[in-house]
Amino acid sequence: MIEINDVSKEYIMGDNSLLALNKVSIKIDNGEFISIMGASGSGKSTLMNIIGCLDIPSSGNYNFNKKDISKFNSNQLAELRNNEIGFVFQNFNLLPRLSALENVTLPLMYSGKSPKNRNDLAIKALEEVGLKDRIHHRPNQLSGGQQQRVSIARAIAGTPNIILADEPTGALDSKTSSEIMKILKLLNNKKITIILVTHEQDIALYGERIINMKDGMIIEDKKNVIN
Ligand SMILES: Nc1ncnc2c1ncn2[C@@H]1O[C@H](COP(=O)(O)OP(=O)(O)O)[C@@H](O)[C@H]1O
Ligand SMILES: [Mg+2]
Protein backbone atom coordinates (compact mmCIF):
# COMPACT_ATOMS: atom_id res chain seq x y z
CA MET A 1 0.00 0.00 0.00
CA ILE A 2 1.21 3.47 -0.95
CA GLU A 3 0.66 6.52 1.23
CA ILE A 4 2.01 9.86 0.11
CA ASN A 5 1.51 12.84 2.40
CA ASP A 6 2.09 16.47 1.45
CA VAL A 7 4.82 15.59 -1.00
CA SER A 8 6.43 18.47 -2.87
CA LYS A 9 9.15 18.34 -5.49
CA GLU A 10 11.10 21.42 -6.33
CA TYR A 11 13.58 21.63 -9.19
CA ILE A 12 16.22 24.29 -8.85
CA MET A 13 17.95 25.49 -12.00
CA GLY A 14 20.33 28.36 -11.44
CA ASP A 15 18.30 31.19 -9.93
CA ASN A 16 14.99 29.65 -10.90
CA SER A 17 13.02 27.11 -8.98
CA LEU A 18 10.06 25.17 -10.21
CA LEU A 19 7.50 23.44 -8.05
CA ALA A 20 6.74 20.28 -10.04
CA LEU A 21 4.67 18.82 -7.19
CA ASN A 22 2.87 20.98 -4.67
CA LYS A 23 1.84 19.16 -1.46
CA VAL A 24 0.39 16.10 -3.10
CA SER A 25 -1.31 13.51 -0.90
CA ILE A 26 -2.59 10.22 -2.20
CA LYS A 27 -3.34 6.77 -0.85
CA ILE A 28 -3.27 3.75 -3.14
CA ASP A 29 -4.45 0.33 -1.97
CA ASN A 30 -3.11 -2.97 -3.24
CA GLY A 31 -4.87 -4.14 -6.37
CA GLU A 32 -6.14 -0.75 -7.53
CA PHE A 33 -6.07 0.37 -11.17
CA ILE A 34 -5.50 4.12 -11.23
CA SER A 35 -5.31 6.45 -14.20
CA ILE A 36 -3.52 9.77 -13.78
CA MET A 37 -4.45 12.50 -16.24
CA GLY A 38 -3.47 16.13 -16.69
CA ALA A 39 -1.90 18.54 -19.16
CA SER A 40 1.73 18.27 -20.14
CA GLY A 41 3.90 19.68 -17.36
CA SER A 42 1.29 19.12 -14.64
CA GLY A 43 3.62 16.82 -12.66
CA LYS A 44 2.40 13.35 -13.67
CA SER A 45 5.83 11.88 -14.44
CA THR A 46 7.35 13.52 -11.38
CA LEU A 47 4.72 11.85 -9.21
CA MET A 48 5.29 8.50 -10.94
CA ASN A 49 9.04 8.77 -10.43
CA ILE A 50 8.53 9.41 -6.75
CA ILE A 51 6.03 6.55 -6.38
CA GLY A 52 8.53 4.32 -8.21
CA CYS A 53 11.42 5.40 -5.97
CA LEU A 54 13.34 6.70 -8.97
CA ASP A 55 13.31 10.14 -7.39
CA ILE A 56 12.91 11.49 -3.88
CA PRO A 57 10.57 14.25 -2.64
CA SER A 58 11.89 17.65 -1.57
CA SER A 59 9.48 17.50 1.36
CA GLY A 60 6.61 15.41 2.67
CA ASN A 61 6.60 11.70 3.37
CA TYR A 62 6.11 8.46 1.58
CA ASN A 63 5.07 5.23 3.25
CA PHE A 64 5.34 2.02 1.28
CA ASN A 65 3.65 -0.95 2.97
CA LYS A 66 3.62 1.11 6.17
CA LYS A 67 7.38 1.74 6.04
CA ASP A 68 8.64 5.29 5.86
CA ILE A 69 10.93 5.03 2.86
CA SER A 70 12.23 8.59 3.11
CA LYS A 71 14.72 7.02 5.52
CA PHE A 72 15.84 4.34 3.02
CA ASN A 73 19.30 4.56 1.47
CA SER A 74 19.84 4.04 -2.26
CA ASN A 75 20.50 0.30 -1.87
CA GLN A 76 17.30 -0.21 0.08
CA LEU A 77 15.37 1.81 -2.50
CA ALA A 78 16.86 -0.25 -5.34
CA GLU A 79 15.90 -3.46 -3.56
CA LEU A 80 12.35 -2.22 -3.03
CA ARG A 81 12.12 -1.28 -6.73
CA ASN A 82 13.41 -4.68 -7.81
CA ASN A 83 11.03 -6.64 -5.62
CA GLU A 84 7.89 -4.56 -5.82
CA ILE A 85 7.73 -2.41 -8.93
CA GLY A 86 7.74 -2.88 -12.69
CA PHE A 87 8.07 0.07 -15.06
CA VAL A 88 6.58 0.57 -18.52
CA PHE A 89 7.46 3.68 -20.54
CA GLN A 90 6.10 5.41 -23.61
CA ASN A 91 9.13 4.63 -25.74
CA PHE A 92 9.61 1.06 -24.51
CA ASN A 93 13.25 1.64 -23.42
CA LEU A 94 14.44 -1.68 -24.84
CA LEU A 95 18.10 -2.29 -25.61
CA PRO A 96 18.35 -2.46 -29.41
CA ARG A 97 21.11 -5.07 -29.66
CA LEU A 98 19.42 -7.53 -27.34
CA SER A 99 16.67 -10.02 -28.21
CA ALA A 100 13.28 -9.84 -26.54
CA LEU A 101 14.35 -12.66 -24.23
CA GLU A 102 17.62 -10.94 -23.31
CA ASN A 103 15.83 -7.63 -22.67
CA VAL A 104 13.44 -9.36 -20.27
CA THR A 105 16.16 -11.42 -18.58
CA LEU A 106 18.57 -8.53 -18.00
CA PRO A 107 16.92 -6.82 -14.98
CA LEU A 108 16.57 -10.22 -13.29
CA MET A 109 20.37 -10.28 -12.98
CA TYR A 110 19.99 -8.19 -9.84
CA SER A 111 17.52 -10.59 -8.24
CA GLY A 112 20.02 -13.20 -7.09
CA LYS A 113 18.22 -15.90 -9.09
CA SER A 114 20.08 -18.59 -11.04
CA PRO A 115 20.51 -18.16 -14.83
CA LYS A 116 18.11 -21.06 -15.48
CA ASN A 117 15.53 -19.56 -13.16
CA ARG A 118 15.90 -16.12 -14.81
CA ASN A 119 15.49 -17.64 -18.24
CA ASP A 120 12.36 -19.54 -17.18
CA LEU A 121 10.82 -16.42 -15.60
CA ALA A 122 11.55 -14.36 -18.73
CA ILE A 123 10.03 -16.96 -21.06
CA LYS A 124 6.95 -17.22 -18.85
CA ALA A 125 6.54 -13.42 -18.89
CA LEU A 126 6.91 -13.28 -22.67
CA GLU A 127 4.30 -16.05 -23.01
CA GLU A 128 1.98 -14.11 -20.76
CA VAL A 129 2.04 -11.13 -23.15
CA GLY A 130 1.57 -13.38 -26.18
CA LEU A 131 5.12 -13.24 -27.56
CA LYS A 132 6.18 -16.86 -27.19
CA ASP A 133 7.07 -17.05 -30.88
CA ARG A 134 9.09 -13.81 -30.90
CA ILE A 135 11.54 -14.31 -28.06
CA HIS A 136 14.64 -14.20 -30.26
CA HIS A 137 13.60 -11.10 -32.21
CA ARG A 138 15.40 -7.83 -31.60
CA PRO A 139 13.34 -4.65 -31.00
CA ASN A 140 13.73 -3.42 -34.61
CA GLN A 141 12.28 -6.74 -35.80
CA LEU A 142 9.12 -6.14 -33.78
CA SER A 143 6.16 -3.78 -34.22
CA GLY A 144 5.57 -0.96 -31.72
CA GLY A 145 2.85 -2.95 -29.98
CA GLN A 146 5.10 -6.01 -29.76
CA GLN A 147 7.94 -3.91 -28.37
CA GLN A 148 5.60 -2.55 -25.71
CA ARG A 149 4.59 -6.11 -24.88
CA VAL A 150 8.27 -7.00 -24.43
CA SER A 151 8.59 -4.08 -22.05
CA ILE A 152 5.53 -5.28 -20.12
CA ALA A 153 7.10 -8.76 -19.97
CA ARG A 154 10.26 -7.14 -18.61
CA ALA A 155 8.15 -5.31 -16.01
CA ILE A 156 6.34 -8.46 -14.82
CA ALA A 157 9.18 -11.01 -15.02
CA GLY A 158 10.36 -10.07 -11.52
CA THR A 159 6.79 -10.67 -10.21
CA PRO A 160 6.16 -7.12 -8.96
CA ASN A 161 3.10 -6.10 -6.98
CA ILE A 162 2.87 -2.76 -8.75
CA ILE A 163 3.23 -1.67 -12.37
CA LEU A 164 3.88 1.98 -13.15
CA ALA A 165 3.07 2.78 -16.76
CA ASP A 166 3.88 6.31 -17.95
CA GLU A 167 1.94 6.92 -21.19
CA PRO A 168 2.41 3.30 -22.33
CA THR A 169 0.17 3.85 -25.36
CA GLY A 170 1.53 7.30 -26.25
CA ALA A 171 3.48 5.97 -29.25
CA LEU A 172 0.85 3.46 -30.43
CA ASP A 173 -2.20 3.55 -32.72
CA SER A 174 -5.61 3.08 -31.13
CA LYS A 175 -6.04 -0.61 -31.99
CA THR A 176 -2.61 -1.50 -30.59
CA SER A 177 -3.29 0.75 -27.60
CA SER A 178 -6.38 -1.21 -26.65
CA GLU A 179 -4.43 -4.49 -26.94
CA ILE A 180 -1.84 -3.11 -24.51
CA MET A 181 -4.58 -1.87 -22.16
CA LYS A 182 -6.23 -5.31 -22.18
CA ILE A 183 -2.93 -6.85 -21.07
CA LEU A 184 -2.66 -4.33 -18.22
CA LYS A 185 -6.28 -5.08 -17.27
CA LEU A 186 -5.52 -8.82 -17.17
CA LEU A 187 -2.52 -8.18 -14.93
CA ASN A 188 -4.72 -6.08 -12.66
CA ASN A 189 -7.19 -8.98 -12.50
CA LYS A 190 -4.26 -11.01 -11.15
CA LYS A 191 -4.06 -8.49 -8.29
CA ILE A 192 -1.18 -6.39 -9.60
CA THR A 193 -1.70 -2.70 -8.76
CA ILE A 194 -1.61 -0.61 -11.94
CA ILE A 195 -0.79 3.08 -11.93
CA LEU A 196 -1.12 4.52 -15.40
CA VAL A 197 -0.41 7.97 -16.78
CA THR A 198 -2.25 8.95 -19.93
CA HIS A 199 -3.70 12.03 -21.56
CA GLU A 200 -6.23 10.03 -23.54
CA GLN A 201 -9.69 9.85 -22.00
CA ASP A 202 -10.58 6.47 -23.53
CA ILE A 203 -7.36 4.95 -22.16
CA ALA A 204 -7.95 6.48 -18.72
CA LEU A 205 -11.33 4.75 -18.59
CA TYR A 206 -9.60 1.38 -18.14
CA GLY A 207 -8.82 2.56 -14.60
CA GLU A 208 -11.19 2.14 -11.68
CA ARG A 209 -10.13 5.46 -10.27
CA ILE A 210 -9.16 8.58 -12.21
CA ILE A 211 -6.93 11.29 -10.85
CA ASN A 212 -6.54 14.67 -12.48
CA MET A 213 -3.47 16.83 -11.97
CA LYS A 214 -2.87 20.49 -12.64
CA ASP A 215 0.12 22.68 -11.76
CA GLY A 216 1.68 20.01 -9.54
CA MET A 217 -1.53 19.39 -7.58
CA ILE A 218 -4.23 16.74 -7.59
CA ILE A 219 -7.38 18.64 -8.50
CA GLU A 220 -9.71 15.66 -8.81
CA ASP A 221 -9.72 12.07 -7.54
CA LYS A 222 -12.83 10.10 -8.44
CA LYS A 223 -14.09 6.58 -8.94
CA ASN A 224 -14.66 5.62 -12.56
CA VAL A 225 -18.36 4.81 -12.59
CA ILE A 226 -18.20 3.11 -16.01
CA ASN A 227 -15.81 0.48 -14.70
N1 LIG B 1 14.61 17.02 -14.00
C1 LIG B 1 13.93 18.17 -14.07
N2 LIG B 1 14.53 19.36 -13.90
C2 LIG B 1 13.85 20.52 -13.96
N3 LIG B 1 12.51 20.60 -14.18
C3 LIG B 1 11.84 19.45 -14.37
C4 LIG B 1 12.51 18.17 -14.33
N4 LIG B 1 11.58 17.20 -14.54
C5 LIG B 1 10.42 17.86 -14.72
N5 LIG B 1 10.55 19.19 -14.62
C6 LIG B 1 9.49 20.20 -14.70
O1 LIG B 1 8.50 19.87 -13.75
C7 LIG B 1 7.20 20.07 -14.27
C8 LIG B 1 6.42 18.76 -14.24
O2 LIG B 1 7.03 17.85 -15.18
P1 LIG B 1 6.49 16.40 -15.44
O3 LIG B 1 6.28 15.73 -14.13
O4 LIG B 1 7.42 15.75 -16.39
O5 LIG B 1 5.07 16.68 -16.12
P2 LIG B 1 4.12 15.73 -16.97
O6 LIG B 1 4.63 14.33 -16.87
O7 LIG B 1 2.77 15.92 -16.37
O8 LIG B 1 4.16 16.26 -18.37
C9 LIG B 1 7.38 20.62 -15.68
O9 LIG B 1 7.27 22.00 -15.62
C10 LIG B 1 8.78 20.18 -16.04
O10 LIG B 1 9.35 21.06 -16.96
MG1 LIG C 1 5.23 13.01 -18.33
XYZ file of C-alpha atoms and ligand atoms in Angstrom:
255
model
C 0.000 0.000 0.000
C 1.206 3.468 -0.945
C 0.662 6.521 1.226
C 2.015 9.856 0.111
C 1.511 12.836 2.400
C 2.086 16.470 1.446
C 4.820 15.591 -1.002
C 6.431 18.467 -2.868
C 9.154 18.343 -5.488
C 11.105 21.423 -6.330
C 13.580 21.628 -9.189
C 16.217 24.287 -8.854
C 17.946 25.486 -11.996
C 20.332 28.363 -11.438
C 18.301 31.190 -9.934
C 14.990 29.651 -10.898
C 13.021 27.106 -8.982
C 10.055 25.173 -10.210
C 7.505 23.444 -8.051
C 6.740 20.276 -10.043
C 4.667 18.815 -7.191
C 2.872 20.978 -4.667
C 1.843 19.155 -1.461
C 0.394 16.096 -3.104
C -1.313 13.510 -0.895
C -2.589 10.217 -2.202
C -3.341 6.771 -0.845
C -3.266 3.752 -3.140
C -4.450 0.329 -1.973
C -3.108 -2.967 -3.239
C -4.870 -4.142 -6.372
C -6.142 -0.754 -7.530
C -6.065 0.369 -11.169
C -5.501 4.122 -11.231
C -5.308 6.455 -14.198
C -3.522 9.766 -13.777
C -4.447 12.495 -16.244
C -3.467 16.132 -16.688
C -1.904 18.542 -19.161
C 1.733 18.270 -20.142
C 3.902 19.678 -17.361
C 1.292 19.116 -14.640
C 3.616 16.821 -12.665
C 2.395 13.348 -13.669
C 5.832 11.877 -14.437
C 7.351 13.524 -11.375
C 4.720 11.853 -9.206
C 5.289 8.501 -10.944
C 9.042 8.774 -10.430
C 8.533 9.413 -6.750
C 6.034 6.554 -6.385
C 8.532 4.322 -8.209
C 11.424 5.397 -5.967
C 13.343 6.698 -8.967
C 13.312 10.135 -7.390
C 12.906 11.495 -3.876
C 10.571 14.246 -2.645
C 11.888 17.651 -1.574
C 9.476 17.499 1.360
C 6.608 15.411 2.667
C 6.597 11.704 3.371
C 6.108 8.462 1.577
C 5.065 5.226 3.253
C 5.341 2.023 1.281
C 3.652 -0.949 2.970
C 3.620 1.106 6.170
C 7.376 1.738 6.038
C 8.642 5.288 5.857
C 10.932 5.034 2.861
C 12.230 8.588 3.111
C 14.725 7.018 5.516
C 15.841 4.342 3.019
C 19.301 4.559 1.473
C 19.837 4.044 -2.259
C 20.504 0.296 -1.875
C 17.301 -0.209 0.080
C 15.370 1.806 -2.502
C 16.856 -0.254 -5.337
C 15.903 -3.460 -3.560
C 12.351 -2.217 -3.035
C 12.122 -1.283 -6.728
C 13.411 -4.681 -7.808
C 11.027 -6.637 -5.617
C 7.889 -4.557 -5.818
C 7.730 -2.408 -8.929
C 7.743 -2.883 -12.693
C 8.071 0.072 -15.065
C 6.580 0.571 -18.516
C 7.463 3.679 -20.539
C 6.096 5.413 -23.611
C 9.134 4.629 -25.744
C 9.613 1.058 -24.509
C 13.252 1.643 -23.422
C 14.438 -1.679 -24.842
C 18.100 -2.294 -25.606
C 18.352 -2.464 -29.412
C 21.107 -5.073 -29.662
C 19.419 -7.534 -27.344
C 16.675 -10.020 -28.206
C 13.279 -9.836 -26.541
C 14.347 -12.665 -24.230
C 17.621 -10.936 -23.306
C 15.832 -7.635 -22.672
C 13.443 -9.361 -20.270
C 16.163 -11.424 -18.585
C 18.567 -8.530 -17.995
C 16.916 -6.817 -14.984
C 16.569 -10.217 -13.286
C 20.367 -10.285 -12.985
C 19.994 -8.192 -9.838
C 17.515 -10.587 -8.244
C 20.020 -13.201 -7.090
C 18.224 -15.902 -9.092
C 20.077 -18.594 -11.040
C 20.511 -18.162 -14.827
C 18.113 -21.062 -15.484
C 15.534 -19.563 -13.155
C 15.905 -16.123 -14.810
C 15.491 -17.645 -18.242
C 12.358 -19.536 -17.179
C 10.823 -16.419 -15.600
C 11.554 -14.362 -18.731
C 10.028 -16.957 -21.059
C 6.954 -17.222 -18.847
C 6.543 -13.421 -18.886
C 6.906 -13.281 -22.675
C 4.305 -16.051 -23.005
C 1.980 -14.109 -20.762
C 2.038 -11.131 -23.146
C 1.574 -13.379 -26.181
C 5.119 -13.241 -27.558
C 6.185 -16.856 -27.187
C 7.074 -17.053 -30.878
C 9.087 -13.811 -30.905
C 11.539 -14.313 -28.059
C 14.643 -14.201 -30.259
C 13.602 -11.095 -32.208
C 15.395 -7.826 -31.601
C 13.341 -4.647 -31.001
C 13.732 -3.420 -34.612
C 12.280 -6.737 -35.797
C 9.117 -6.137 -33.783
C 6.156 -3.777 -34.219
C 5.573 -0.964 -31.723
C 2.852 -2.948 -29.978
C 5.097 -6.008 -29.762
C 7.941 -3.905 -28.365
C 5.601 -2.552 -25.706
C 4.586 -6.110 -24.879
C 8.269 -6.999 -24.427
C 8.589 -4.083 -22.055
C 5.527 -5.285 -20.119
C 7.099 -8.760 -19.967
C 10.261 -7.143 -18.611
C 8.152 -5.309 -16.006
C 6.338 -8.460 -14.817
C 9.181 -11.006 -15.015
C 10.359 -10.071 -11.522
C 6.787 -10.674 -10.213
C 6.163 -7.117 -8.957
C 3.098 -6.103 -6.975
C 2.870 -2.758 -8.754
C 3.226 -1.670 -12.371
C 3.885 1.977 -13.147
C 3.074 2.781 -16.762
C 3.880 6.313 -17.951
C 1.941 6.923 -21.189
C 2.415 3.301 -22.332
C 0.172 3.851 -25.363
C 1.534 7.300 -26.247
C 3.476 5.965 -29.250
C 0.848 3.461 -30.429
C -2.201 3.553 -32.717
C -5.608 3.081 -31.130
C -6.044 -0.611 -31.994
C -2.614 -1.500 -30.591
C -3.290 0.747 -27.600
C -6.382 -1.212 -26.654
C -4.428 -4.486 -26.942
C -1.840 -3.106 -24.509
C -4.576 -1.874 -22.158
C -6.233 -5.305 -22.180
C -2.930 -6.851 -21.068
C -2.659 -4.325 -18.217
C -6.282 -5.077 -17.265
C -5.518 -8.822 -17.169
C -2.520 -8.183 -14.930
C -4.724 -6.080 -12.658
C -7.194 -8.985 -12.504
C -4.263 -11.005 -11.154
C -4.056 -8.488 -8.287
C -1.179 -6.385 -9.602
C -1.699 -2.704 -8.761
C -1.613 -0.615 -11.944
C -0.792 3.078 -11.930
C -1.123 4.519 -15.400
C -0.414 7.970 -16.783
C -2.250 8.946 -19.925
C -3.696 12.029 -21.563
C -6.230 10.029 -23.544
C -9.694 9.852 -22.004
C -10.584 6.471 -23.534
C -7.361 4.949 -22.164
C -7.946 6.478 -18.719
C -11.328 4.748 -18.594
C -9.599 1.382 -18.137
C -8.824 2.561 -14.600
C -11.186 2.137 -11.677
C -10.127 5.464 -10.272
C -9.165 8.580 -12.210
C -6.932 11.294 -10.846
C -6.541 14.672 -12.481
C -3.474 16.827 -11.968
C -2.870 20.488 -12.636
C 0.123 22.680 -11.759
C 1.675 20.014 -9.538
C -1.530 19.391 -7.583
C -4.228 16.737 -7.591
C -7.377 18.636 -8.496
C -9.711 15.663 -8.810
C -9.724 12.067 -7.544
C -12.830 10.096 -8.442
C -14.091 6.578 -8.939
C -14.661 5.616 -12.560
C -18.356 4.809 -12.587
C -18.204 3.115 -16.009
C -15.813 0.483 -14.700
N 14.607 17.024 -13.998
C 13.927 18.171 -14.070
N 14.532 19.360 -13.904
C 13.852 20.519 -13.957
N 12.510 20.600 -14.176
C 11.840 19.455 -14.367
C 12.506 18.171 -14.328
N 11.576 17.202 -14.545
C 10.415 17.857 -14.716
N 10.555 19.191 -14.616
C 9.490 20.204 -14.702
O 8.500 19.868 -13.750
C 7.198 20.067 -14.273
C 6.423 18.759 -14.236
O 7.026 17.854 -15.175
P 6.488 16.397 -15.441
O 6.276 15.729 -14.131
O 7.424 15.749 -16.387
O 5.071 16.676 -16.117
P 4.118 15.728 -16.975
O 4.625 14.327 -16.872
O 2.767 15.917 -16.371
O 4.165 16.264 -18.374
C 7.384 20.623 -15.681
O 7.267 22.004 -15.625
C 8.784 20.184 -16.036
O 9.352 21.061 -16.955
Mg 5.235 13.008 -18.331
